Amino acid sequence: MKLEELQQMKEKMEDGYLPQWVVTDPEIYNLEQERIFSKTWLFLGHESELKEPGQFITRMMADDPILLMKNKNGEIKAFLNSCSHRGTRLCTEDFGKKKTHTCPYHGWSYNLDGELIGIVAGNKVYGEKMDKSEWGLRPVPRVESYQGMIFGNLNFNAVPLEEYLGEMKWYFDIMLGRSDGGMEVRGLPQRWVAKANWKMTSENFAADPYHVQTTHRSAVEMKLTPTDPLYASYGHQVVLSNGHGINVITSATGESANKYQGMPESMWPMFEKNLNKEQLEVFSKVTNFVGGVFPNLSFLSSCSGSEGTKHNHLNFRVWRPIAPDKVEIWVWYMIDKELPEDYKEKSYKGFLATFGAAGTLEQDDTENWARIIEASQGRMARDRKLSYNNVANYLMGFDNVEPDENFPGPGIAYPTCYTDHAARSMHKYWLELLMKESEGEG
Ligand code: FES
Ligand code: FE
């Protein structure tokens, strides 16, 4: 794809338009794999999934299968899940605990540091010359964590994770660092494949509370959410560095009937010890945090249940692109480790009813994403002549919403969540990354 074409798209985006065909185009998809998913920090899992030495989980980073394990020293190591003999997938399980991983093909085995420690018939078939130390598993170039969240990066020269997260760390501290002992993942991440483009799913969380009243109308009808058409607009949409974004949703008055997202009062002193004044101000008023770390990690911290029995839950999700029109969705449920067991149980049930593969709200969203693909793959929608009106509309809040200087958190905060500021920022960053290599290539 030519640099001019990307540049032209960026100019369109500056004006609030995004060509519709970018959600189904194979060339764009290949560029994204090379220039975004090979170079940015991708979420792999949470440290609570690897509590003891020997525990392992298998994940995907773009198209690479990854094996994460905790070694004897308690360090988390991540490798390409591929045997160094003939390359077959080494570990075929999703999770477990073992001291050594033995390949199912010819039986080579590896320890928790990825070192090759055993070869079937060893010296008898390879002689003395083969040096086992040269045939260990290939480590993921960079693995770093923040607040228990483990990320990997295929780019040795990437900026440190914390620098990449930037202002998002302040919000992660509220969601993930408020309790002593941090968060824990409950159950396994749910996983399924959906017809969708990863940009639309990421945007839905980072930048689009506007869809809530229409897409999730059944929640209004079940009296789970208010009838007010502006209900998900109250609060602030915050544009963060590197294409990240977050919506800090409050009630219409800006105050929440459920302080600290309705969590038990016994937890409050701990929150007040672990968070600063500004973080507490935001946390005491928020009803939902919904946002995303570019490119494809999204999160939602909300309360579910009827009034008076609301339970907070936090879910993180990865939209792993597997084709221009397909994502593999991974959803983790997380909860404060310190919360009483009965609270966790009720919260988990509330999560399962609303989000995850069988959640009602999740399925509302998934249908719309599939319909975007269906309506964007035909000849009219794919026509690249930009004179055609084949663009999606990102004009909300374009020149009628100004930043709120009094918002206590970092980032550029707009005093409504019904605006396209975060979406425009995310798509502009996406185009910047796509153009980067083109410039170098001349
Ligand atoms: Fe693993 Fe041969 S491919 S031992
Ligand atoms: Fe939704």
Coordinates of C-alpha atoms and ligand atoms in Angstrom, one line a residue:
M1 CA 0.0 0.0 0.0
K2 CA 1.3 3.4 -1.0
L3 CA 2.3 6.0 1.6
E4 CA 0.2 8.6 -0.2
E5 CA -2.9 6.4 0.3
L6 CA -2.3 6.1 4.0
Q7 CA -1.6 9.8 4.2
Q8 CA -4.8 10.5 2.4
M9 CA -6.6 8.3 4.9
K10 CA -5.0 10.1 7.8
E11 CA -6.2 13.4 6.4
K12 CA -9.7 12.0 6.1
M13 CA -9.5 10.8 9.7
E14 CA -8.5 14.4 10.8
D15 CA -11.8 15.5 9.3
G16 CA -13.7 12.7 11.1
Y17 CA -14.0 10.1 8.3
L18 CA -12.7 6.6 8.1
P19 CA -12.9 4.6 4.8
Q20 CA -15.3 1.7 5.4
W21 CA -13.2 -0.9 3.5
V22 CA -10.4 -0.8 6.1
V23 CA -12.4 -3.3 8.2
T24 CA -12.3 -6.0 5.5
D25 CA -9.2 -5.3 3.4
P26 CA -6.6 -8.1 3.2
E27 CA -3.8 -5.7 2.4
I28 CA -4.5 -3.5 5.5
Y29 CA -4.7 -6.7 7.5
N30 CA -1.2 -7.8 6.4
L31 CA 0.2 -4.4 7.1
E32 CA -1.3 -4.4 10.6
Q33 CA 0.3 -7.8 11.3
E34 CA 3.7 -6.5 10.3
R35 CA 3.6 -3.0 11.6
I36 CA 1.4 -3.2 14.7
F37 CA 1.1 -6.7 16.0
S38 CA 4.8 -7.4 15.6
K39 CA 5.8 -4.2 17.3
T40 CA 3.4 -3.2 20.1
W41 CA 2.8 -4.6 23.6
L42 CA 0.3 -7.5 23.5
F43 CA -1.5 -8.8 26.6
L44 CA -0.7 -12.4 27.5
G45 CA -2.3 -13.0 30.9
H46 CA -2.4 -12.1 34.6
E47 CA 0.2 -13.1 37.1
S48 CA -2.5 -14.8 39.3
E49 CA -2.8 -17.4 36.6
L50 CA 0.7 -18.6 37.4
K51 CA 0.8 -18.9 41.2
E52 CA 3.3 -21.7 41.8
P53 CA 6.5 -22.8 40.1
G54 CA 5.7 -25.2 37.3
Q55 CA 2.3 -23.7 36.5
F56 CA 1.9 -22.9 32.8
I57 CA -0.6 -21.4 30.5
T58 CA -0.6 -21.3 26.7
R59 CA -1.6 -18.1 24.8
M60 CA -1.3 -16.5 21.4
M61 CA 0.6 -13.4 20.4
A62 CA -0.7 -12.4 17.0
D63 CA -0.2 -15.8 15.1
D64 CA 2.5 -17.2 17.4
P65 CA 1.6 -19.8 20.0
I66 CA 3.2 -18.9 23.4
L67 CA 4.0 -21.0 26.4
L68 CA 4.2 -19.1 29.7
M69 CA 5.5 -20.8 32.8
K70 CA 6.7 -20.0 36.3
N71 CA 10.2 -21.2 37.0
K72 CA 11.7 -22.4 40.2
N73 CA 12.7 -18.9 41.2
G74 CA 9.2 -17.6 40.8
E75 CA 10.0 -15.8 37.5
I76 CA 7.5 -15.9 34.6
K77 CA 9.1 -17.0 31.4
A78 CA 7.5 -16.9 27.9
F79 CA 8.6 -18.9 24.9
L80 CA 7.4 -19.7 21.4
N81 CA 5.4 -22.9 22.0
S82 CA 7.3 -24.8 19.4
C83 CA 9.8 -27.6 19.8
S84 CA 13.3 -26.8 18.7
H85 CA 13.6 -30.2 17.0
R86 CA 11.1 -30.1 14.1
G87 CA 8.9 -27.2 15.3
T88 CA 5.8 -29.0 16.4
R89 CA 3.6 -27.3 19.1
L90 CA 5.3 -28.4 22.3
C91 CA 2.6 -27.9 24.9
T92 CA -0.9 -28.9 23.7
E93 CA -2.8 -28.0 26.9
D94 CA -4.3 -24.7 27.9
F95 CA -3.0 -24.7 31.4
G96 CA -1.5 -27.0 34.0
K97 CA 1.5 -27.7 36.2
K98 CA 4.6 -29.8 35.4
K99 CA 8.3 -29.7 36.0
T100 CA 9.3 -30.6 32.4
H101 CA 7.5 -30.3 29.0
T102 CA 8.0 -33.3 26.8
C103 CA 7.4 -33.0 23.1
P104 CA 4.7 -35.3 21.8
Y105 CA 6.6 -35.9 18.5
H106 CA 10.0 -37.4 19.3
G107 CA 10.1 -36.8 23.0
W108 CA 12.6 -34.0 23.5
S109 CA 12.1 -32.4 26.9
Y110 CA 12.5 -28.9 28.3
N111 CA 12.7 -27.5 31.8
L112 CA 10.9 -24.5 33.3
D113 CA 13.6 -22.1 31.9
G114 CA 13.0 -23.4 28.4
E115 CA 16.3 -25.3 28.4
L116 CA 16.6 -28.6 26.5
I117 CA 17.3 -31.2 29.1
G118 CA 16.5 -34.5 27.5
I119 CA 16.8 -36.1 24.1
V120 CA 15.4 -39.6 23.4
A121 CA 18.4 -41.9 22.8
G122 CA 20.6 -38.9 23.3
N123 CA 24.3 -39.4 22.4
K124 CA 23.5 -42.7 20.7
V125 CA 21.8 -40.9 17.8
Y126 CA 23.4 -37.5 17.8
G127 CA 27.0 -38.4 19.0
E128 CA 28.9 -36.1 21.3
K129 CA 28.8 -33.0 19.2
M130 CA 25.3 -31.9 19.7
D131 CA 25.2 -29.1 22.3
K132 CA 21.9 -29.2 24.1
S133 CA 22.3 -25.6 25.4
E134 CA 22.0 -24.4 21.8
W135 CA 18.5 -26.0 21.3
G136 CA 16.4 -24.4 24.0
L137 CA 13.0 -22.9 23.4
R138 CA 13.0 -19.4 21.7
P139 CA 12.1 -16.8 24.3
V140 CA 9.5 -14.0 23.5
P141 CA 11.9 -11.0 23.0
R142 CA 10.3 -8.8 25.6
V143 CA 8.0 -9.7 28.5
E144 CA 7.0 -7.1 31.1
S145 CA 4.2 -6.7 33.7
Y146 CA 2.3 -3.8 35.2
Q147 CA -0.1 -4.4 38.1
G148 CA 0.0 -8.1 37.5
M149 CA -0.9 -7.7 33.8
I150 CA 1.7 -9.6 31.7
F151 CA 2.5 -8.3 28.2
G152 CA 4.8 -9.5 25.5
N153 CA 6.4 -7.8 22.6
L154 CA 8.1 -9.3 19.5
N155 CA 10.1 -6.1 19.1
F156 CA 13.4 -6.1 21.1
N157 CA 13.6 -2.3 20.7
A158 CA 10.1 -1.5 21.9
V159 CA 9.8 1.2 24.5
P160 CA 9.3 -0.2 28.1
L161 CA 5.8 -1.4 28.8
E162 CA 5.3 1.3 31.5
E163 CA 6.2 4.0 29.0
Y164 CA 3.9 2.6 26.4
L165 CA 0.9 2.4 28.9
G166 CA 1.7 6.0 29.9
E167 CA -1.3 7.8 31.4
M168 CA -3.3 4.5 31.4
K169 CA -1.2 3.4 34.4
W170 CA -3.1 5.9 36.6
Y171 CA -6.4 4.2 35.7
F172 CA -5.0 0.7 36.0
D173 CA -3.8 1.6 39.5
I174 CA -7.5 2.3 40.4
M175 CA -8.8 -0.9 38.8
L176 CA -6.0 -3.2 39.6
G177 CA -3.9 -1.7 42.4
R178 CA -6.6 -0.5 44.8
S179 CA -6.5 -3.6 47.0
D180 CA -3.8 -5.2 49.0
G181 CA -3.0 -8.5 47.2
G182 CA -4.2 -7.1 43.9
M183 CA -6.6 -8.9 41.6
E184 CA -7.1 -12.5 40.7
V185 CA -8.4 -14.2 37.6
R186 CA -11.3 -16.5 38.4
G187 CA -11.8 -19.5 36.1
L188 CA -10.2 -19.7 32.7
P189 CA -10.4 -17.0 30.1
Q190 CA -13.3 -17.7 27.8
R191 CA -12.5 -18.0 24.2
W192 CA -14.4 -18.0 21.0
V193 CA -14.2 -16.8 17.4
A194 CA -16.4 -14.0 16.1
K195 CA -17.0 -12.4 12.7
A196 CA -15.6 -8.9 13.4
N197 CA -12.6 -6.7 12.7
W198 CA -10.4 -6.0 15.7
K199 CA -10.5 -2.2 15.2
M200 CA -14.2 -2.1 15.6
T201 CA -14.2 -4.3 18.7
S202 CA -11.4 -2.2 20.3
E203 CA -13.1 1.0 19.4
N204 CA -16.4 -0.2 20.9
F205 CA -14.8 -0.4 24.3
A206 CA -12.3 2.5 24.2
A207 CA -14.4 5.0 22.5
D208 CA -18.1 4.2 22.0
P209 CA -20.6 4.4 25.0
Y210 CA -22.9 5.9 22.4
H211 CA -24.0 2.4 21.3
V212 CA -25.2 1.3 24.7
Q213 CA -28.8 2.6 24.7
T214 CA -29.6 1.2 21.3
T215 CA -27.6 -2.0 21.1
H216 CA -28.3 -3.0 24.7
R217 CA -31.9 -2.0 24.6
S218 CA -33.0 -5.3 26.2
A219 CA -31.1 -4.3 29.4
V220 CA -33.2 -1.1 29.6
E221 CA -36.4 -3.2 29.0
M222 CA -35.4 -5.6 31.8
K223 CA -34.9 -2.5 34.0
L224 CA -31.2 -3.3 34.5
T225 CA -30.2 0.1 33.1
P226 CA -32.0 3.5 33.0
T227 CA -34.3 4.6 30.2
D228 CA -32.5 8.0 29.9
P229 CA -31.1 8.1 26.3
L230 CA -28.0 10.0 27.6
Y231 CA -27.4 7.4 30.4
A232 CA -24.0 6.2 29.2
S233 CA -22.9 9.7 28.2
Y234 CA -22.4 11.1 31.8
G235 CA -18.9 11.4 33.0
H236 CA -15.8 11.8 30.9
Q237 CA -14.2 10.3 27.8
V238 CA -10.4 10.5 28.2
V239 CA -8.0 10.5 25.3
L240 CA -4.7 8.9 26.3
S241 CA -1.3 8.6 24.7
N242 CA -0.5 5.9 22.1
G243 CA -4.1 5.4 21.0
H244 CA -5.4 4.3 24.4
G245 CA -8.7 5.6 25.7
I246 CA -11.0 5.3 28.7
N247 CA -14.6 6.3 29.5
V248 CA -15.2 7.2 33.1
I249 CA -19.0 6.9 33.3
T250 CA -20.9 8.3 36.2
S251 CA -24.6 8.8 37.0
A252 CA -26.5 11.9 35.6
T253 CA -25.6 13.9 38.7
G254 CA -22.0 12.9 38.6
E255 CA -22.3 11.2 42.0
S256 CA -22.7 7.5 42.4
A257 CA -25.3 5.9 44.6
N258 CA -22.8 3.0 45.0
K259 CA -19.5 4.5 46.3
Y260 CA -16.4 2.7 45.0
Q261 CA -18.6 0.7 42.6
G262 CA -20.7 -0.7 45.4
M263 CA -17.9 -2.7 47.0
P264 CA -18.3 -3.6 50.7
E265 CA -17.4 -0.8 53.2
S266 CA -14.9 -3.2 54.8
M267 CA -12.7 -2.6 51.7
W268 CA -12.9 1.2 51.7
P269 CA -10.0 1.9 54.2
M270 CA -7.7 -0.2 52.0
F271 CA -8.7 1.7 48.8
E272 CA -8.1 4.9 50.7
K273 CA -4.7 3.8 51.7
N274 CA -3.6 2.6 48.3
L275 CA -5.0 5.4 46.0
N276 CA -4.3 9.1 46.0
K277 CA -6.8 11.9 46.5
E278 CA -7.5 12.4 42.8
Q279 CA -7.9 8.6 42.1
L280 CA -10.3 8.3 45.0
E281 CA -12.4 11.2 43.7
V282 CA -12.7 9.4 40.4
F283 CA -13.2 6.0 41.9
S284 CA -15.9 7.2 44.4
K285 CA -18.1 8.5 41.6
V286 CA -17.6 6.1 38.7
T287 CA -20.2 3.6 37.7
N288 CA -18.3 2.0 34.8
F289 CA -14.8 2.2 33.5
V290 CA -14.7 1.1 29.9
G291 CA -11.6 1.5 27.8
G292 CA -8.7 0.0 25.9
V293 CA -5.0 -0.3 25.5
F294 CA -4.0 0.0 21.8
P295 CA -4.1 -2.2 19.8
N296 CA -6.4 -4.9 21.1
L297 CA -6.8 -5.1 24.9
S298 CA -10.1 -3.8 26.2
F299 CA -11.6 -3.7 29.7
L300 CA -14.8 -3.1 31.5
S301 CA -15.3 -2.5 35.2
S302 CA -19.0 -2.3 36.0
C303 CA -21.7 -3.3 38.4
S304 CA -24.3 -5.8 37.6
G305 CA -27.5 -6.9 39.4
S306 CA -30.6 -5.1 40.4
E307 CA -30.5 -1.9 42.5
G308 CA -29.3 -2.6 46.0
T309 CA -27.6 -5.9 45.1
K310 CA -25.0 -4.6 42.6
H311 CA -21.7 -6.4 42.4
N312 CA -18.6 -5.0 40.8
H313 CA -16.7 -7.1 38.3
L314 CA -13.8 -6.4 36.0
N315 CA -13.3 -8.1 32.7
F316 CA -10.4 -7.8 30.3
R317 CA -10.5 -9.0 26.8
V318 CA -8.2 -9.5 23.8
W319 CA -9.4 -9.3 20.3
R320 CA -6.9 -11.4 18.4
P321 CA -7.1 -10.8 14.7
I322 CA -7.1 -14.1 12.8
A323 CA -8.3 -12.6 9.5
P324 CA -9.5 -9.2 8.3
D325 CA -13.1 -10.3 9.2
K326 CA -12.4 -12.6 12.2
V327 CA -11.2 -12.2 15.8
E328 CA -10.6 -14.7 18.4
I329 CA -12.1 -13.2 21.6
W330 CA -10.4 -14.0 24.9
V331 CA -12.2 -12.7 28.1
W332 CA -10.7 -12.8 31.6
Y333 CA -12.9 -12.2 34.7
M334 CA -11.0 -10.6 37.5
I335 CA -11.9 -9.6 41.1
D336 CA -10.1 -8.2 44.1
K337 CA -8.4 -11.1 45.9
E338 CA -9.4 -9.5 49.3
L339 CA -13.1 -9.5 48.7
P340 CA -15.3 -12.0 50.7
E341 CA -16.0 -15.3 48.9
D342 CA -19.7 -14.8 48.7
Y343 CA -19.3 -11.4 47.1
K344 CA -16.9 -12.9 44.5
E345 CA -19.4 -15.7 43.8
K346 CA -22.3 -13.3 43.2
S347 CA -20.1 -11.0 41.1
Y348 CA -19.0 -13.9 39.0
K349 CA -22.6 -14.9 38.3
G350 CA -23.4 -11.3 37.4
F351 CA -20.5 -11.3 34.9
L352 CA -21.5 -14.7 33.3
A353 CA -25.1 -13.4 32.8
T354 CA -23.9 -10.3 31.0
F355 CA -20.5 -10.8 29.4
G356 CA -18.4 -13.7 28.1
A357 CA -19.5 -16.1 25.4
A358 CA -23.0 -16.6 27.0
G359 CA -23.5 -13.1 28.2
T360 CA -26.5 -11.2 26.9
L361 CA -24.8 -7.9 26.5
E362 CA -21.8 -9.5 24.8
Q363 CA -24.0 -11.1 22.2
D364 CA -25.7 -7.8 21.5
D365 CA -22.3 -6.3 20.5
T366 CA -21.1 -9.3 18.6
E367 CA -24.1 -9.2 16.3
N368 CA -23.4 -5.6 15.3
W369 CA -19.7 -6.3 14.6
A370 CA -20.7 -9.2 12.3
R371 CA -23.1 -6.9 10.5
I372 CA -20.4 -4.3 10.0
I373 CA -18.3 -7.0 8.2
E374 CA -21.3 -8.2 6.1
A375 CA -22.1 -4.6 5.0
S376 CA -18.5 -3.6 4.3
Q377 CA -17.3 -6.4 2.0
G378 CA -19.3 -5.7 -1.2
R379 CA -18.2 -3.6 -4.2
M380 CA -19.8 -0.4 -3.2
A381 CA -18.3 -0.3 0.3
R382 CA -14.9 -1.4 -0.9
D383 CA -14.6 1.2 -3.6
R384 CA -11.5 3.1 -2.8
K385 CA -12.2 6.3 -4.6
L386 CA -12.4 8.6 -1.7
S387 CA -14.8 10.9 -3.6
Y388 CA -17.4 8.3 -2.9
N389 CA -19.2 8.6 0.3
N390 CA -17.8 5.2 1.4
V391 CA -16.7 6.4 4.9
A392 CA -17.8 5.7 8.4
N393 CA -18.8 8.8 10.4
Y394 CA -16.5 10.0 13.3
L395 CA -17.9 13.5 13.6
M396 CA -19.4 13.4 17.1
G397 CA -18.0 16.1 19.3
F398 CA -15.9 17.3 16.5
D399 CA -16.1 21.0 17.2
N400 CA -18.7 21.3 19.9
V401 CA -17.0 19.5 22.8
E402 CA -14.0 21.1 24.6
P403 CA -11.7 19.4 27.2
D404 CA -12.6 19.7 30.9
E405 CA -9.6 21.2 32.6
N406 CA -11.0 20.3 36.0
F407 CA -11.0 16.5 35.6
P408 CA -8.6 15.1 38.2
G409 CA -7.1 12.3 36.1
P410 CA -4.4 12.4 33.4
G411 CA -5.1 12.6 29.7
I412 CA -7.4 14.9 27.7
A413 CA -10.8 14.6 29.3
Y414 CA -14.0 15.6 27.5
P415 CA -17.1 16.2 29.7
T416 CA -19.2 13.6 27.9
C417 CA -18.7 10.0 26.8
Y418 CA -20.9 10.5 23.7
T419 CA -18.1 11.9 21.6
D420 CA -15.7 10.4 19.0
H421 CA -12.5 12.0 20.4
A422 CA -11.0 8.7 21.6
A423 CA -12.0 6.9 18.4
R424 CA -10.4 9.6 16.2
S425 CA -7.2 9.4 18.3
M426 CA -7.1 5.6 18.2
H427 CA -7.5 5.5 14.4
K428 CA -5.0 8.3 13.8
Y429 CA -2.4 6.4 15.9
W430 CA -3.3 3.2 13.9
L431 CA -2.5 5.1 10.7
E432 CA 0.7 6.6 12.1
L433 CA 2.0 3.0 12.9
L434 CA 1.0 1.8 9.5
M435 CA 2.8 4.6 7.8
K436 CA 6.0 4.4 9.9
E437 CA 7.7 1.6 7.9
S438 CA 6.5 3.1 4.6
E439 CA 8.5 6.3 5.4
G440 CA 11.6 4.3 6.1
E441 CA 11.2 2.3 2.9
G442 CA 11.1 5.5 0.9
Ligands
FES1 FE1 9.7 -32.2 19.1 FE2 10.8 -33.8 17.4 S1 9.5 -32.2 17.0 S2 11.0 -33.8 19.5
FE2 FE -21.7 -3.0 24.2

